Tab-separated table of C-alpha atoms in Angstrom:
chain	number	residue	atom	x	y	z
A	150	LEU	CA	-4.069	0.921	-18.508
A	151	LEU	CA	-5.604	-2.514	-18.772
A	152	HIS	CA	-5.365	-3.540	-15.116
A	153	THR	CA	-4.519	-7.003	-13.758
A	154	PRO	CA	-5.676	-9.043	-16.758
A	155	GLU	CA	-3.838	-12.019	-15.230
A	156	SER	CA	-6.872	-12.667	-13.036
A	157	PHE	CA	-8.293	-14.543	-16.063
A	158	LEU	CA	-5.327	-16.928	-16.032
A	159	ILE	CA	-5.257	-17.281	-12.252
A	160	ASP	CA	-8.968	-18.105	-12.100
A	161	ALA	CA	-8.601	-20.626	-14.923
A	162	ASP	CA	-5.700	-22.296	-13.152
A	163	ALA	CA	-7.643	-22.478	-9.884
A	164	GLY	CA	-10.452	-24.323	-11.666
A	165	ALA	CA	-8.208	-26.680	-13.627
A	166	ASP	CA	-7.224	-30.194	-12.631
A	167	ASP	CA	-3.721	-30.637	-11.256
A	168	GLY	CA	-1.238	-30.811	-14.091
A	169	GLU	CA	-3.783	-29.762	-16.718
A	170	PRO	CA	-2.011	-27.630	-19.350
A	171	LEU	CA	-3.205	-24.077	-19.811
A	172	ASP	CA	-2.013	-23.631	-23.408
A	173	GLY	CA	-5.548	-23.206	-24.749
A	174	THR	CA	-6.436	-20.867	-21.918
A	175	ARG	CA	-3.385	-18.731	-22.639
A	176	ASP	CA	-4.304	-18.516	-26.307
A	177	GLU	CA	-7.793	-17.361	-25.338
A	178	PHE	CA	-6.311	-14.877	-22.880
A	179	TYR	CA	-4.146	-13.217	-25.534
A	180	ARG	CA	-7.027	-13.295	-28.023
A	181	ARG	CA	-9.084	-11.289	-25.544
A	182	VAL	CA	-6.176	-8.929	-24.901
A	183	THR	CA	-5.895	-8.355	-28.665
A	184	ALA	CA	-9.606	-7.532	-28.820
A	185	ALA	CA	-9.195	-5.054	-25.960
A	186	PHE	CA	-6.182	-3.515	-27.692
A	187	GLU	CA	-8.212	-3.061	-30.880
A	188	GLU	CA	-10.705	-0.957	-28.920
A	189	LEU	CA	-7.849	1.033	-27.431
A	190	GLU	CA	-6.324	1.584	-30.875
A	191	ARG	CA	-9.680	2.957	-32.006
A	192	ALA	CA	-9.700	5.262	-28.975
A	193	VAL	CA	-6.259	6.516	-30.006
A	194	GLU	CA	-7.466	7.023	-33.555
A	195	ALA	CA	-10.454	9.006	-32.252
A	196	GLY	CA	-8.195	11.207	-30.156
A	197	ALA	CA	-9.673	10.040	-26.848
A	198	ILE	CA	-6.305	8.768	-25.579
A	199	SER	CA	-2.709	9.078	-26.740
A	200	VAL	CA	-1.252	5.715	-25.697
A	201	TYR	CA	-2.271	2.698	-23.649
A	202	GLY	CA	-0.658	-0.038	-21.631
A	203	VAL	CA	-1.040	-2.930	-19.206
A	204	SER	CA	-0.614	-3.125	-15.452
A	205	SER	CA	0.124	-6.637	-14.233
A	206	ASN	CA	1.374	-7.995	-10.926
A	207	THR	CA	2.693	-11.090	-12.723
A	208	PHE	CA	4.983	-9.445	-15.265
A	209	PRO	CA	7.959	-10.170	-12.978
A	210	SER	CA	6.874	-13.725	-12.092
A	211	PRO	CA	8.665	-16.797	-13.483
A	212	ALA	CA	7.545	-17.718	-17.001
A	213	ASP	CA	6.095	-21.023	-15.777
A	214	ASN	CA	3.851	-19.271	-13.230
A	215	ALA	CA	0.198	-19.912	-14.112
A	216	GLY	CA	-0.642	-16.199	-14.025
A	217	HIS	CA	2.467	-15.003	-15.860
A	218	VAL	CA	1.827	-12.254	-18.416
A	219	SER	CA	4.365	-12.062	-21.240
A	220	LEU	CA	5.461	-8.666	-22.522
A	221	PRO	CA	6.625	-10.096	-25.897
A	222	ARG	CA	3.208	-11.653	-26.429
A	223	LEU	CA	1.504	-8.394	-25.489
A	224	LEU	CA	3.633	-6.630	-28.103
A	225	ARG	CA	2.443	-9.148	-30.682
A	226	CYS	CA	-1.146	-8.508	-29.552
A	227	ALA	CA	-0.595	-4.778	-30.040
A	228	GLU	CA	0.828	-5.345	-33.514
A	229	ALA	CA	-2.144	-7.523	-34.458
A	230	ALA	CA	-4.547	-4.906	-33.110
A	231	ALA	CA	-2.821	-2.108	-35.044
A	232	GLU	CA	-2.880	-4.198	-38.230
A	233	ALA	CA	-6.616	-4.794	-37.805
A	234	VAL	CA	-7.454	-1.158	-37.033
A	235	HIS	CA	-4.878	0.845	-39.005
A	236	GLY	CA	-3.591	-1.669	-41.530
A	237	ASP	CA	-0.082	-1.197	-40.108
A	238	ALA	CA	1.274	-3.445	-37.347
A	239	SER	CA	4.049	-0.991	-36.496
A	240	ALA	CA	1.549	1.823	-35.826
A	241	HIS	CA	0.404	0.473	-32.459
A	242	SER	CA	0.214	2.749	-29.426
A	243	PHE	CA	1.003	0.186	-26.735
A	244	ALA	CA	3.566	2.189	-24.784
A	245	VAL	CA	3.341	1.591	-21.034
A	246	ALA	CA	3.708	-1.340	-18.651
A	247	GLN	CA	3.239	-1.245	-14.894
A	248	LEU	CA	4.505	-3.847	-12.429
A	249	PRO	CA	5.520	-4.193	-8.776
A	250	ALA	CA	9.190	-3.654	-7.975
A	251	ASN	CA	10.997	-3.119	-4.687
A	252	LEU	CA	14.088	-4.261	-2.815
A	253	TYR	CA	12.544	-7.661	-2.072
A	254	GLU	CA	10.657	-8.135	-5.346
A	255	ALA	CA	13.266	-7.790	-8.061
A	256	GLY	CA	11.829	-10.085	-10.721
A	257	ALA	CA	11.680	-7.199	-13.195
A	258	PHE	CA	15.404	-7.631	-13.776
A	259	THR	CA	16.256	-11.012	-12.221
A	260	GLU	CA	13.758	-13.328	-13.931
A	261	ASP	CA	14.135	-14.540	-17.534
A	262	HIS	CA	11.217	-13.006	-19.390
A	263	GLY	CA	12.036	-13.755	-23.008
A	264	GLU	CA	15.194	-15.407	-24.175
A	265	PRO	CA	17.515	-16.836	-21.485
A	266	GLY	CA	19.201	-13.954	-19.703
A	267	GLU	CA	16.669	-11.433	-21.043
A	268	SER	CA	14.648	-9.675	-18.341
A	269	PHE	CA	11.370	-7.788	-18.441
A	270	LEU	CA	13.237	-4.482	-18.232
A	271	ASP	CA	15.553	-5.526	-21.077
A	272	ILE	CA	12.576	-6.188	-23.337
A	273	ALA	CA	10.816	-2.973	-22.292
A	274	ARG	CA	13.914	-0.901	-23.083
A	275	ALA	CA	14.407	-2.595	-26.443
A	276	ASN	CA	10.827	-1.791	-27.442
A	277	ASP	CA	10.563	1.742	-25.993
A	278	ILE	CA	7.977	0.687	-23.415
A	279	GLY	CA	7.690	3.066	-20.492
A	280	VAL	CA	7.822	1.198	-17.183
A	281	LEU	CA	5.911	2.299	-14.100
A	282	ALA	CA	7.158	0.552	-10.951
A	283	ASN	CA	4.510	0.339	-8.256
A	284	ARG	CA	4.791	-0.725	-4.613
A	285	PRO	CA	8.422	0.467	-4.312
A	286	LEU	CA	7.935	0.755	-0.544
A	287	ASN	CA	5.515	-2.144	0.017
A	288	ALA	CA	7.200	-5.515	-0.363
A	289	VAL	CA	5.237	-8.741	-0.329
A	290	VAL	CA	7.499	-11.188	1.482
A	291	GLY	CA	5.880	-14.604	1.748
A	292	ALA	CA	2.345	-13.848	2.876
A	293	ARG	CA	3.287	-10.585	4.599
A	294	LEU	CA	3.318	-6.983	3.470
A	295	VAL	CA	6.508	-5.246	4.625
A	296	ARG	CA	6.733	-1.461	4.593
A	297	LEU	CA	10.208	-0.294	3.590
A	298	ALA	CA	10.187	2.751	5.821
A	299	GLN	CA	11.261	4.093	9.158
A	300	TYR	CA	9.189	6.593	11.104
A	301	SER	CA	9.821	9.476	13.422
A	302	HIS	CA	8.620	8.871	16.960
A	303	ASP	CA	8.488	10.591	20.329
A	304	GLU	CA	10.710	8.887	22.883
A	305	ASP	CA	8.523	10.407	25.609
A	306	ALA	CA	5.195	9.472	24.046
A	307	GLY	CA	4.120	7.501	27.106
A	308	ASP	CA	2.805	4.040	27.848
A	309	PRO	CA	0.028	2.718	25.553
A	310	LEU	CA	-1.590	0.865	28.475
A	311	GLU	CA	-1.880	4.120	30.420
A	312	ALA	CA	-3.381	5.790	27.335
A	313	PHE	CA	-5.983	2.998	27.005
A	314	ALA	CA	-6.849	3.426	30.700
A	315	ALA	CA	-7.281	7.196	30.305
A	316	VAL	CA	-9.670	6.732	27.377
A	317	ALA	CA	-11.611	4.083	29.298
A	318	ALA	CA	-11.997	6.480	32.255
A	319	ALA	CA	-13.272	9.259	29.985
A	320	GLU	CA	-15.718	6.828	28.396
A	321	ARG	CA	-17.086	5.770	31.775
A	322	ASP	CA	-17.757	9.434	32.591
A	323	VAL	CA	-19.527	9.905	29.248
A	324	VAL	CA	-21.755	6.857	29.706
A	325	LEU	CA	-22.603	7.741	33.321
A	326	ALA	CA	-23.684	11.216	32.212
A	327	LEU	CA	-25.756	9.914	29.311
A	328	ARG	CA	-27.489	7.464	31.632
A	329	ALA	CA	-28.197	10.220	34.155
A	330	TRP	CA	-29.752	12.366	31.412
A	331	ASP	CA	-31.887	9.434	30.130
A	332	VAL	CA	-30.024	9.570	26.813
A	333	TRP	CA	-28.147	6.269	26.895
A	334	GLU	CA	-30.993	3.925	25.965
A	335	PRO	CA	-32.347	6.130	23.149
A	336	LEU	CA	-28.781	6.441	21.834
A	337	ARG	CA	-28.315	2.662	21.808
A	338	ASP	CA	-31.632	2.302	19.980
A	339	SER	CA	-30.744	4.884	17.332
A	340	VAL	CA	-27.053	4.112	16.774
A	341	SER	CA	-25.926	0.580	16.132
A	342	GLY	CA	-22.900	-0.308	18.229
A	343	ALA	CA	-23.085	2.666	20.601
A	344	SER	CA	-22.136	0.492	23.567
A	345	VAL	CA	-19.108	-0.736	21.622
A	346	VAL	CA	-18.067	2.763	20.556
A	347	PHE	CA	-17.986	4.010	24.130
A	348	ASN	CA	-15.847	1.050	25.162
A	349	VAL	CA	-12.886	1.857	22.911
A	350	GLY	CA	-10.328	2.022	25.710
A	351	GLU	CA	-11.029	-1.468	27.054
A	352	SER	CA	-11.614	-3.002	23.615
A	353	LEU	CA	-8.369	-1.706	22.127
A	354	LYS	CA	-6.441	-2.622	25.261
A	355	GLY	CA	-7.587	-6.219	24.811
A	356	ALA	CA	-6.756	-6.238	21.096
A	357	PHE	CA	-3.426	-4.435	21.466
A	358	PRO	CA	-1.224	-7.562	21.796
A	359	GLU	CA	-2.701	-8.938	18.555
A	360	ILE	CA	-2.190	-5.811	16.429
A	361	ALA	CA	0.442	-6.716	13.846
A	362	GLY	CA	2.081	-3.315	13.572
A	363	ARG	CA	1.803	0.317	12.602
A	364	ASP	CA	-0.193	-0.125	9.413
A	365	GLN	CA	-2.802	-2.370	11.025
A	366	TRP	CA	-3.099	-0.016	13.994
A	367	LEU	CA	-3.662	3.011	11.748
A	368	GLN	CA	-6.194	1.072	9.685
A	369	VAL	CA	-8.144	0.090	12.795
A	370	PHE	CA	-8.042	3.525	14.390
A	371	GLU	CA	-8.572	5.712	11.325
A	372	GLN	CA	-11.035	3.559	9.395
A	373	VAL	CA	-13.033	1.946	12.201
A	374	VAL	CA	-12.624	3.663	15.562
A	375	ALA	CA	-12.495	7.359	14.592
A	376	PRO	CA	-15.476	7.362	12.173
A	377	SER	CA	-17.590	5.355	14.651
A	378	VAL	CA	-16.768	7.723	17.509
A	379	VAL	CA	-17.606	10.780	15.390
A	380	ALA	CA	-20.968	9.333	14.312
A	381	CYS	CA	-21.893	8.254	17.838
A	382	THR	CA	-20.915	11.475	19.599
A	383	ARG	CA	-22.810	13.534	17.022
A	384	ALA	CA	-25.905	11.421	17.558
A	385	ALA	CA	-25.522	11.709	21.320
A	386	GLY	CA	-25.171	15.476	21.102
A	387	LYS	CA	-28.548	15.719	19.359
A	388	LEU	CA	-30.198	13.768	22.182
A	389	VAL	CA	-28.640	15.601	25.139
A	390	PRO	CA	-31.170	18.008	26.765
A	391	GLY	CA	-30.322	21.669	26.288
A	392	ARG	CA	-29.716	22.283	29.989
A	393	HIS	CA	-26.899	19.696	29.928
A	394	LEU	CA	-25.205	20.780	26.696
A	395	HIS	CA	-22.438	22.737	28.414
A	396	GLU	CA	-21.559	19.753	30.608
A	397	TRP	CA	-21.741	17.442	27.582
A	398	GLU	CA	-19.313	19.618	25.653
A	399	GLY	CA	-16.858	19.467	28.558
A	400	LEU	CA	-17.069	15.667	28.765
A	401	LEU	CA	-16.725	15.402	24.999
A	402	ASP	CA	-13.646	17.651	24.996
A	403	VAL	CA	-11.906	15.457	27.588
A	404	TYR	CA	-12.861	12.289	25.693
A	405	GLN	CA	-11.615	13.616	22.358
A	406	ARG	CA	-8.326	14.797	23.857
A	407	GLN	CA	-7.751	11.388	25.435
A	408	LEU	CA	-8.517	9.666	22.137
A	409	HIS	CA	-6.081	11.945	20.334
A	410	ALA	CA	-3.420	11.214	22.949
A	411	LEU	CA	-4.103	7.486	22.584
A	412	ALA	CA	-3.686	7.632	18.811
A	413	SER	CA	-0.413	9.540	19.160
A	414	THR	CA	0.974	7.284	21.904
A	415	VAL	CA	0.196	3.971	20.203
A	416	THR	CA	1.335	5.200	16.794
A	417	SER	CA	4.623	6.345	18.291
A	418	HIS	CA	4.990	2.946	19.987
A	419	PHE	CA	4.661	1.119	16.674
A	420	ASN	CA	6.815	3.695	14.871
A	421	ALA	CA	9.631	2.996	17.334
A	422	GLN	CA	9.225	-0.767	16.912
A	423	GLU	CA	9.361	-0.637	13.137
A	424	THR	CA	12.215	1.867	13.028
A	425	ASP	CA	14.302	-0.399	15.258
A	426	ALA	CA	13.410	-3.439	13.153
A	427	LYS	CA	14.440	-1.727	9.909
A	428	ALA	CA	17.684	-0.238	11.254
A	429	PRO	CA	19.871	-3.234	10.207
A	430	LEU	CA	18.526	-3.019	6.641
A	431	TRP	CA	19.154	0.740	6.455
A	432	ARG	CA	22.717	0.323	7.741
A	433	GLU	CA	23.463	-2.445	5.223
A	434	LEU	CA	22.053	-0.374	2.365
A	435	VAL	CA	24.155	2.667	3.290
A	436	HIS	CA	27.255	0.474	3.633
A	437	GLU	CA	26.723	-1.124	0.204
A	438	ILE	CA	25.701	2.008	-1.711
A	439	GLY	CA	28.140	4.371	-0.067
A	440	GLY	CA	28.155	8.147	0.077
A	441	GLN	CA	25.241	8.688	-2.312
A	442	SER	CA	22.856	7.262	0.291
A	443	GLN	CA	24.470	8.719	3.396
A	444	ASP	CA	21.807	11.353	4.072
A	445	MET	CA	18.828	9.347	2.787
A	446	THR	CA	16.086	7.669	4.772
A	447	LEU	CA	15.243	4.021	4.184
A	448	SER	CA	12.250	5.019	2.052
A	449	GLN	CA	14.362	7.350	-0.060
A	450	ILE	CA	16.980	4.665	-0.656
A	451	ALA	CA	14.260	2.173	-1.613
A	452	LEU	CA	12.612	4.668	-3.985
A	453	ASN	CA	15.830	5.846	-5.599
A	454	SER	CA	17.018	2.269	-6.075
A	455	ILE	CA	13.939	1.502	-8.158
A	456	ALA	CA	14.136	4.799	-10.050
A	457	SER	CA	17.821	4.125	-10.822
A	458	LEU	CA	17.181	0.783	-12.529
A	459	PRO	CA	17.850	0.875	-16.298
A	460	GLY	CA	14.493	0.625	-18.000
A	461	VAL	CA	12.353	2.031	-15.190
A	462	THR	CA	10.653	5.258	-16.238
A	463	THR	CA	8.848	6.123	-13.015
A	464	ALA	CA	8.760	4.829	-9.454
A	465	LEU	CA	5.239	5.386	-8.177
A	466	CYS	CA	5.308	6.791	-4.644
A	467	GLY	CA	2.186	6.659	-2.505
A	468	MET	CA	0.684	10.006	-1.481
A	469	LYS	CA	-1.621	8.869	1.318
A	470	ARG	CA	0.261	10.801	4.003
A	471	ASP	CA	2.203	14.070	3.961
A	472	PRO	CA	5.526	12.486	5.036
A	473	TYR	CA	5.389	10.109	2.049
A	474	VAL	CA	5.051	13.069	-0.288
A	475	ALA	CA	7.769	15.083	1.440
A	476	GLU	CA	10.297	12.259	1.213
A	477	GLY	CA	9.487	11.693	-2.441
A	478	VAL	CA	9.740	15.373	-3.341
A	479	GLN	CA	13.212	15.542	-1.787
A	480	LEU	CA	14.343	12.928	-4.311
A	481	LEU	CA	13.225	14.797	-7.422
A	482	ASN	CA	16.677	16.253	-8.000
A	483	ALA	CA	18.649	13.330	-6.607
A	484	PRO	CA	20.966	11.616	-9.125
A	485	ALA	CA	20.519	7.942	-9.912
A	486	PHE	CA	22.717	5.634	-7.876
A	487	ASP	CA	26.015	4.892	-9.637
A	488	ASP	CA	25.418	1.189	-9.049
A	489	PRO	CA	21.666	0.633	-9.488
A	490	TYR	CA	21.882	-2.936	-8.175
A	491	ALA	CA	23.790	-2.243	-4.941
A	492	ALA	CA	20.694	-1.910	-2.789
A	493	PHE	CA	19.281	-5.175	-4.083
A	494	ARG	CA	22.486	-7.003	-3.194
A	495	ALA	CA	22.335	-5.531	0.298
A	496	ALA	CA	18.692	-6.539	0.721
A	497	THR	CA	19.515	-10.194	0.028
A	498	ARG	CA	21.725	-10.179	3.133
A	499	VAL	CA	19.198	-8.706	5.568
A	500	SER	CA	15.721	-9.840	6.537
A	501	PRO	CA	13.113	-7.104	5.985
A	502	ASP	CA	12.330	-7.455	9.695
A	503	GLY	CA	15.948	-7.023	10.709
């Protein structure tokens, strides 16, 4: 796939004077696309690939959007490329288009893309273009990313503030021991940020009110906190004198268990928040769709709604976490919704935040 070529148009628009037409820029854009397609046609001819396509976030945007990419014009580019390479415009191998689509981003079938009343999906179907719908569970609403999912959570997970305090206490014990063994200063010299790493409990407690939700919390903990703690504790372990290793291992075990409990407690806290916030949307979806959605989770309804749209070949489900995969796999044998647009009607009546 040729990915996000619209960046050329968006950058050109950002550098243009207000009101300056982009007709010449668009012509240059499609000229470049045609040149890229010619190379892809040669790759097909050489047997390196079978087909090719374009992935664009602006396929479903209004036609007057500066970054809008037109599927009809791409088809003409493919025909021109096939004529240049094979001598036959109809022999092109442009066969796939990818775009974002979810309950709150429905431009794939609501926006005029060609003639009045003709949507992107209409044109794709008429030209046998396979459509990959990405971000079916991640809706961009205004400037926010909204996850169309609810999460299991432990009602007895505990108080996040108590979990922060427990980690802070374990960290104080670790630092006191490292100071007593004359390891603390060498550790700070050898590992950048060691004093910050062993202050996770207090630091996260202070940041907790500002954390936007589950996804931001997981990003902070899994991509920043956990790797830093692992690197720092490993470095500390190499500096601890042999006669104190048994004591160090005991302190480290307590610290790691408290960190694990903290991750579980705070994640469950945010899971409960987001599940409660999405409950009105789930109820409205089930009411509108009816019995077909009765036993489905919010994510499954959102996924199946996209997969049920006429013209959509595949709804691309993220596989970052096991539960995402499990929910998607359960849908493999699910029938398309009888009314593929029911969920979208329901979504217009409910804020994604409830």
